[in-house]
Amino acid sequence: MKRRVAILISGRGSNMAALIRAAAAPDFPAEISLVISNKADAPGLERARAGGVTTEVIESKPFGKDRAGFEKVLQAALDQHGIELICLGGFMRLFTAEFTKAWYGRMLNIHPSLLPSFPGLDPHGQALRAGVKLSGATVHFVIPETDAGPIVMQGAVPVGDHDTAETLSERILEIEHRIYPEALRLLATGKVRIEGDICRTEGSAASENFLVSPLVR
Ligand code: GAR
């Protein structure tokens, strides 16, 4: 039986689209059963419908600081659709600790940096200002702290001297679209287990390739 997944979005939903695309494969162990946006005008909603996925809008703005109130409505929608796993895809609303604890081990997020470096806002700008030569993306389990939690998968990209936040974000987005479906596949097939603050993967081996940056010719 395929695991029933909800993707939560606030914006363009390119990671959502990558997950929907991957889940269309007959052997993918999860199905995208629902896309929920906390913004009625999120462009990702149209993309989800085009992909044949049920969508719901639960506007968070009217709830203001009442996060628990918003989450009550959210949880009701998740229950109604029998959702087992959640993927956050650019979902720009913080959860209460209670909600993250209730979904611990069953809720993934993707962040465009090699966590624990550069959590929070403007991770691309943070990476450029720090002058790192490699950056990337991280899929992790969600915990009460923002952009933290046991790391399921990371992908790295080189950072060049001429990169801007835009060019870096484009390059990182490509790796995001690759690793998010793979991380969901691991979770849905029960290949990951959390040990304390760390996530371990059954049958995994380190990639044999090195990524060195900069290359000087
Ligand atoms: C992605 O780059 C994702 O990693 C980031 O928001 C973007 C959403 O794009 N998430 C965070 O920064 C979480 N802290 P998308 O809507 O096209 O998937």
Short mmCIF file of C-alpha atoms and ligand atoms in Angstrom, two decimals:
data_model
loop_
_atom_site.label_atom_id
_atom_site.label_comp_id
_atom_site.label_asym_id
_atom_site.label_seq_id
_atom_site.Cartn_x
_atom_site.Cartn_y
_atom_site.Cartn_z
CA MET A 1 0.00 0.00 0.00
CA LYS A 2 1.32 3.41 -0.94
CA ARG A 3 1.75 5.84 1.96
CA ARG A 4 -0.63 8.79 1.83
CA VAL A 5 1.26 12.08 1.70
CA ALA A 6 0.17 15.71 2.04
CA ILE A 7 2.39 18.51 0.75
CA LEU A 8 2.08 21.88 2.46
CA ILE A 9 2.97 24.92 0.38
CA SER A 10 2.83 28.71 0.50
CA GLY A 11 4.16 29.68 -2.92
CA ARG A 12 5.33 28.46 -6.30
CA GLY A 13 5.51 24.78 -5.36
CA SER A 14 8.41 23.58 -7.49
CA ASN A 15 9.41 21.00 -4.88
CA MET A 16 5.78 19.94 -4.69
CA ALA A 17 5.78 19.49 -8.47
CA ALA A 18 8.95 17.36 -8.26
CA LEU A 19 7.32 15.16 -5.61
CA ILE A 20 4.13 14.81 -7.66
CA ARG A 21 6.19 13.88 -10.72
CA ALA A 22 8.19 11.25 -8.83
CA ALA A 23 5.09 9.82 -7.17
CA ALA A 24 3.49 9.27 -10.57
CA ALA A 25 5.87 6.34 -11.12
CA PRO A 26 4.03 3.06 -10.48
CA ASP A 27 6.74 1.76 -8.15
CA PHE A 28 6.98 4.92 -6.01
CA PRO A 29 6.05 3.94 -2.44
CA ALA A 30 3.95 7.04 -1.69
CA GLU A 31 1.08 8.87 -3.31
CA ILE A 32 0.50 12.60 -3.08
CA SER A 33 -3.05 12.57 -1.77
CA LEU A 34 -3.43 16.23 -0.89
CA VAL A 35 -1.80 19.63 -1.35
CA ILE A 36 -2.66 22.27 1.24
CA SER A 37 -1.75 25.92 0.86
CA ASN A 38 -2.02 28.52 3.60
CA LYS A 39 -2.31 31.15 0.87
CA ALA A 40 -5.19 31.24 -1.60
CA ASP A 41 -3.03 32.84 -4.32
CA ALA A 42 -0.11 30.36 -4.14
CA PRO A 43 0.87 29.58 -7.76
CA GLY A 44 1.61 26.00 -6.69
CA LEU A 45 -2.12 25.32 -6.28
CA GLU A 46 -2.70 25.47 -10.02
CA ARG A 47 0.32 23.23 -10.63
CA ALA A 48 -1.05 20.68 -8.16
CA ARG A 49 -4.47 20.66 -9.83
CA ALA A 50 -2.78 20.27 -13.21
CA GLY A 51 -1.04 17.23 -11.76
CA GLY A 52 -4.41 15.80 -10.76
CA VAL A 53 -3.90 16.28 -7.03
CA THR A 54 -6.67 17.38 -4.63
CA THR A 55 -5.99 20.82 -3.18
CA GLU A 56 -7.25 22.69 -0.15
CA VAL A 57 -6.68 26.24 0.98
CA ILE A 58 -6.54 26.92 4.69
CA GLU A 59 -5.72 30.61 5.00
CA SER A 60 -3.46 31.14 7.99
CA LYS A 61 -3.73 34.93 8.04
CA PRO A 62 -7.13 35.12 9.75
CA PHE A 63 -5.67 33.08 12.63
CA GLY A 64 -2.96 35.69 13.28
CA LYS A 65 -0.85 34.47 16.18
CA ASP A 66 -3.31 31.69 17.00
CA ARG A 67 -1.12 28.92 15.59
CA ALA A 68 -2.96 26.20 17.48
CA GLY A 69 -6.26 27.37 15.96
CA PHE A 70 -4.83 27.12 12.45
CA GLU A 71 -3.33 23.71 13.18
CA LYS A 72 -6.67 22.38 14.44
CA VAL A 73 -8.21 23.06 11.04
CA LEU A 74 -5.11 21.71 9.30
CA GLN A 75 -5.17 18.51 11.36
CA ALA A 76 -8.86 18.01 10.56
CA ALA A 77 -8.07 18.18 6.81
CA LEU A 78 -5.16 15.76 7.22
CA ASP A 79 -7.39 13.34 9.16
CA GLN A 80 -10.18 13.61 6.61
CA HIS A 81 -7.78 12.52 3.86
CA GLY A 82 -6.10 9.79 5.91
CA ILE A 83 -2.69 11.46 5.62
CA GLU A 84 0.25 9.49 7.04
CA LEU A 85 3.22 11.65 6.02
CA ILE A 86 3.70 15.39 5.48
CA CYS A 87 6.21 17.11 3.18
CA LEU A 88 6.71 20.84 3.65
CA GLY A 89 7.55 22.52 0.35
CA GLY A 90 8.26 26.18 0.95
CA PHE A 91 5.61 26.30 3.67
CA MET A 92 6.30 29.64 5.30
CA ARG A 93 4.42 29.31 8.56
CA LEU A 94 5.85 28.20 11.88
CA PHE A 95 4.20 25.38 13.82
CA THR A 96 3.59 25.01 17.52
CA ALA A 97 5.91 22.58 19.30
CA GLU A 98 2.85 20.38 19.94
CA PHE A 99 2.11 20.00 16.22
CA THR A 100 5.72 19.16 15.33
CA LYS A 101 5.84 16.64 18.18
CA ALA A 102 2.60 15.00 17.06
CA TRP A 103 4.09 14.55 13.56
CA TYR A 104 7.67 13.81 14.63
CA GLY A 105 9.23 11.22 12.34
CA ARG A 106 6.43 11.66 9.82
CA MET A 107 6.99 15.25 8.64
CA LEU A 108 9.82 16.30 6.30
CA ASN A 109 11.05 19.76 5.31
CA ILE A 110 13.50 20.90 2.66
CA HIS A 111 15.81 23.85 3.17
CA PRO A 112 18.19 25.34 0.57
CA SER A 113 21.45 25.10 2.51
CA LEU A 114 23.66 22.43 4.01
CA LEU A 115 22.12 22.53 7.49
CA PRO A 116 23.06 23.24 10.22
CA SER A 117 24.61 26.11 8.25
CA PHE A 118 22.36 28.98 7.25
CA PRO A 119 18.92 28.18 8.66
CA GLY A 120 16.12 30.72 8.48
CA LEU A 121 15.63 33.49 5.98
CA ASP A 122 17.83 34.25 2.97
CA PRO A 123 20.00 31.10 3.15
CA HIS A 124 21.50 31.85 -0.28
CA GLY A 125 22.56 35.34 0.79
CA GLN A 126 23.91 33.91 4.04
CA ALA A 127 26.00 31.37 2.09
CA LEU A 128 27.36 34.04 -0.26
CA ARG A 129 28.22 36.39 2.60
CA ALA A 130 30.01 33.56 4.41
CA GLY A 131 32.03 32.85 1.25
CA VAL A 132 31.45 29.11 1.35
CA LYS A 133 32.60 27.22 -1.74
CA LEU A 134 29.98 24.48 -1.44
CA SER A 135 26.36 24.83 -0.50
CA GLY A 136 23.30 22.71 -1.20
CA ALA A 137 20.03 21.50 0.16
CA THR A 138 18.87 19.44 3.14
CA VAL A 139 15.83 17.25 3.72
CA HIS A 140 15.22 16.81 7.44
CA PHE A 141 12.59 15.75 9.93
CA VAL A 142 10.74 18.68 11.43
CA ILE A 143 11.27 19.53 15.10
CA PRO A 144 10.12 22.60 17.06
CA GLU A 145 13.25 24.58 16.06
CA THR A 146 13.08 26.08 12.57
CA ASP A 147 15.19 24.43 9.84
CA ALA A 148 16.61 21.87 12.23
CA GLY A 149 15.98 18.20 12.97
CA PRO A 150 17.46 14.82 12.01
CA ILE A 151 18.92 15.05 8.49
CA VAL A 152 17.62 12.51 6.00
CA MET A 153 19.48 13.58 2.86
CA GLN A 154 21.70 16.37 1.56
CA GLY A 155 22.91 17.37 -1.87
CA ALA A 156 25.83 19.72 -2.48
CA VAL A 157 26.56 22.21 -5.26
CA PRO A 158 29.59 24.42 -5.90
CA VAL A 159 29.37 28.14 -5.18
CA GLY A 160 31.25 30.35 -7.66
CA ASP A 161 32.73 33.81 -7.24
CA HIS A 162 30.18 35.23 -9.65
CA ASP A 163 27.14 33.66 -8.08
CA THR A 164 24.27 35.82 -6.96
CA ALA A 165 21.46 34.73 -4.68
CA GLU A 166 19.44 34.09 -7.86
CA THR A 167 21.98 31.92 -9.68
CA LEU A 168 22.80 30.00 -6.51
CA SER A 169 19.16 29.41 -5.72
CA GLU A 170 18.57 28.07 -9.27
CA ARG A 171 21.45 25.61 -8.91
CA ILE A 172 20.34 24.51 -5.45
CA LEU A 173 16.75 24.13 -6.62
CA GLU A 174 17.87 21.46 -9.10
CA ILE A 175 19.40 19.41 -6.31
CA GLU A 176 16.33 20.02 -4.13
CA HIS A 177 14.13 18.48 -6.81
CA ARG A 178 16.41 15.45 -6.92
CA ILE A 179 16.81 14.72 -3.23
CA TYR A 180 13.30 15.45 -1.94
CA PRO A 181 11.64 12.56 -3.81
CA GLU A 182 14.52 10.26 -2.80
CA ALA A 183 14.19 11.23 0.86
CA LEU A 184 10.43 10.64 0.73
CA ARG A 185 11.05 7.27 -0.89
CA LEU A 186 13.35 6.29 2.00
CA LEU A 187 10.82 7.41 4.61
CA ALA A 188 7.88 5.74 2.87
CA THR A 189 9.73 2.43 2.60
CA GLY A 190 10.80 2.49 6.25
CA LYS A 191 14.50 2.69 5.42
CA VAL A 192 15.26 5.57 7.77
CA ARG A 193 15.32 5.42 11.53
CA ILE A 194 15.89 8.18 14.03
CA GLU A 195 18.50 7.59 16.72
CA GLY A 196 18.54 10.53 19.08
CA ASP A 197 19.21 13.62 16.98
CA ILE A 198 20.50 11.60 14.04
CA CYS A 199 18.81 9.82 11.17
CA ARG A 200 20.33 6.59 9.87
CA THR A 201 19.57 4.93 6.57
CA GLU A 202 19.35 1.21 5.95
CA GLY A 203 21.69 -0.06 3.25
CA SER A 204 23.31 3.32 2.68
CA ALA A 205 26.85 4.04 1.65
CA ALA A 206 28.61 7.35 1.22
CA SER A 207 28.71 8.59 -2.35
CA GLU A 208 32.03 7.76 -3.97
CA ASN A 209 32.36 11.08 -5.73
CA PHE A 210 34.08 14.12 -4.36
CA LEU A 211 32.93 17.62 -5.05
CA VAL A 212 35.76 20.13 -4.92
CA SER A 213 35.28 23.85 -5.38
CA PRO A 214 36.81 26.06 -6.69
CA LEU A 215 38.45 24.33 -9.61
CA VAL A 216 41.45 26.29 -10.82
CA ARG A 217 42.69 25.63 -14.29
C1 GAR B 1 12.68 26.09 -1.66
O1 GAR B 1 13.93 26.54 -2.09
C2 GAR B 1 12.75 25.51 -0.27
O2 GAR B 1 13.96 24.84 -0.03
C3 GAR B 1 12.64 26.76 0.58
O3 GAR B 1 11.65 27.52 -0.06
C4 GAR B 1 11.70 27.25 -1.46
C5 GAR B 1 10.32 26.91 -1.93
O4 GAR B 1 10.29 26.77 -3.32
N1 GAR B 1 12.31 26.45 1.93
C6 GAR B 1 12.81 27.12 2.98
O5 GAR B 1 13.53 28.08 2.89
C7 GAR B 1 12.38 26.57 4.34
N2 GAR B 1 13.03 27.27 5.39
P1 GAR B 1 9.16 25.94 -4.04
O6 GAR B 1 7.82 26.53 -3.54
O7 GAR B 1 9.37 26.21 -5.49
O8 GAR B 1 9.31 24.51 -3.65
#
